[in-house]
């Protein structure tokens, strides 16, 4: 009178009306698009990163924490349904931080 082992899993629930992942609205190296973000990101990337964190609903001191910009970029990418992976987020922030911050700010359409 023992229980039977589970041999199959139920199918996943159908997804309803989710938007397909998209690409970033601008390239990583498109810092000078005439929107003022590139100038601000070049002159004061730390201030732009703090403003970006606040616009994303996080604390303004978040960018001061080690690894926090990678987490912020991943969060934005997931919220905005942008294609990519954590490794790409890490590489963008690690090797081209001011450009990555500008790209994120443009995606949130921060006004300067």
Coordinates of C-alpha atoms in Angstrom, one line a residue:
X1 CA 0.0 0.0 0.0
X2 CA 2.9 2.4 -0.6
X3 CA 2.7 5.4 -2.8
X4 CA 3.6 5.2 -6.5
X5 CA 6.7 7.1 -7.6
X6 CA 6.1 10.1 -9.9
X7 CA 7.2 9.2 -13.4
X8 CA 6.3 12.4 -15.2
X9 CA 6.1 16.1 -14.3
X10 CA 3.1 18.2 -15.1
X11 CA 3.6 20.5 -18.1
X12 CA 4.6 24.1 -17.4
X13 CA 1.8 26.6 -17.2
X14 CA 1.2 28.5 -20.4
X15 CA 2.7 32.0 -20.5
X16 CA 0.3 34.8 -21.2
X17 CA 1.0 37.8 -23.4
X18 CA 4.7 38.3 -22.4
X19 CA 6.7 40.5 -24.6
X20 CA 9.6 38.9 -26.4
X21 CA 13.0 39.9 -25.2
X22 CA 14.4 42.9 -27.1
X23 CA 17.9 44.4 -27.6
X24 CA 19.2 47.5 -25.8
X25 CA 17.8 50.7 -27.3
X26 CA 21.4 51.9 -28.0
X27 CA 24.8 50.3 -28.3
X28 CA 27.3 50.2 -25.4
X29 CA 29.6 52.6 -27.3
X30 CA 26.8 55.0 -28.3
X31 CA 27.8 57.5 -25.6
X32 CA 27.5 60.6 -27.8
X33 CA 23.9 60.5 -29.1
X34 CA 23.3 64.1 -28.4
X35 CA 21.1 63.5 -25.4
X36 CA 23.6 64.9 -22.8
X37 CA 23.9 61.5 -21.0
X38 CA 27.3 60.8 -22.7
X39 CA 28.8 64.1 -21.4
X40 CA 27.4 63.6 -18.0
X41 CA 28.5 59.9 -17.9
X42 CA 32.0 60.9 -19.0
X43 CA 32.4 63.8 -16.6
X44 CA 30.6 62.4 -13.5
X45 CA 29.9 58.7 -14.0
X46 CA 29.5 58.2 -10.2
X47 CA 26.7 60.8 -10.0
X48 CA 25.0 59.4 -13.0
X49 CA 25.1 55.9 -11.5
X50 CA 23.6 57.1 -8.2
X51 CA 20.8 58.9 -10.1
X52 CA 20.3 55.7 -12.2
X53 CA 20.0 53.6 -9.0
X54 CA 17.4 56.0 -7.6
X55 CA 15.4 55.9 -10.9
X56 CA 15.4 52.1 -10.7
X57 CA 13.9 52.3 -7.2
X58 CA 17.1 51.5 -5.3
X59 CA 19.1 53.5 -2.9
X60 CA 21.3 56.2 -4.3
X61 CA 24.3 54.8 -2.6
X62 CA 23.9 51.4 -4.3
X63 CA 26.6 52.1 -7.0
X64 CA 29.2 52.6 -4.1
X65 CA 28.9 48.9 -3.2
X66 CA 31.2 46.3 -4.9
X67 CA 29.4 44.5 -7.7
X68 CA 26.3 46.6 -7.3
X69 CA 26.4 48.0 -10.8
X70 CA 26.4 44.5 -12.3
X71 CA 23.3 43.7 -10.2
X72 CA 21.6 46.9 -11.2
X73 CA 22.3 46.3 -14.9
X74 CA 21.0 42.7 -14.6
X75 CA 17.9 44.0 -12.7
X76 CA 17.2 46.7 -15.4
X77 CA 17.7 44.2 -18.2
X78 CA 15.3 41.7 -16.6
X79 CA 12.7 44.4 -15.9
X80 CA 12.8 45.9 -19.4
X81 CA 13.0 42.4 -21.0
X82 CA 16.3 43.0 -22.7
X83 CA 18.3 40.1 -24.1
X84 CA 21.6 39.2 -22.4
X85 CA 23.1 37.4 -19.5
X86 CA 24.9 38.2 -16.2
X87 CA 28.3 37.5 -17.8
X88 CA 27.6 40.2 -20.5
X89 CA 26.4 42.6 -17.7
X90 CA 29.6 41.9 -15.7
X91 CA 31.9 42.5 -18.8
X92 CA 30.1 45.7 -19.7
X93 CA 30.4 47.1 -16.2
X94 CA 34.0 45.8 -15.6
X95 CA 35.6 46.8 -18.9
X96 CA 33.5 49.9 -19.9
X97 CA 31.7 51.2 -16.8
X98 CA 31.0 54.8 -17.9
X99 CA 29.6 53.5 -21.2
X100 CA 27.5 50.8 -19.4
X101 CA 26.1 53.5 -17.0
X102 CA 25.2 55.8 -20.0
X103 CA 23.5 52.9 -21.8
X104 CA 21.4 52.1 -18.7
X105 CA 20.5 55.7 -18.2
X106 CA 19.4 56.0 -21.9
X107 CA 17.3 52.9 -21.5
X108 CA 15.5 54.5 -18.5
X109 CA 15.5 57.8 -20.4
X110 CA 17.0 59.9 -17.6
X111 CA 16.9 63.5 -18.5
X112 CA 20.1 65.5 -17.9

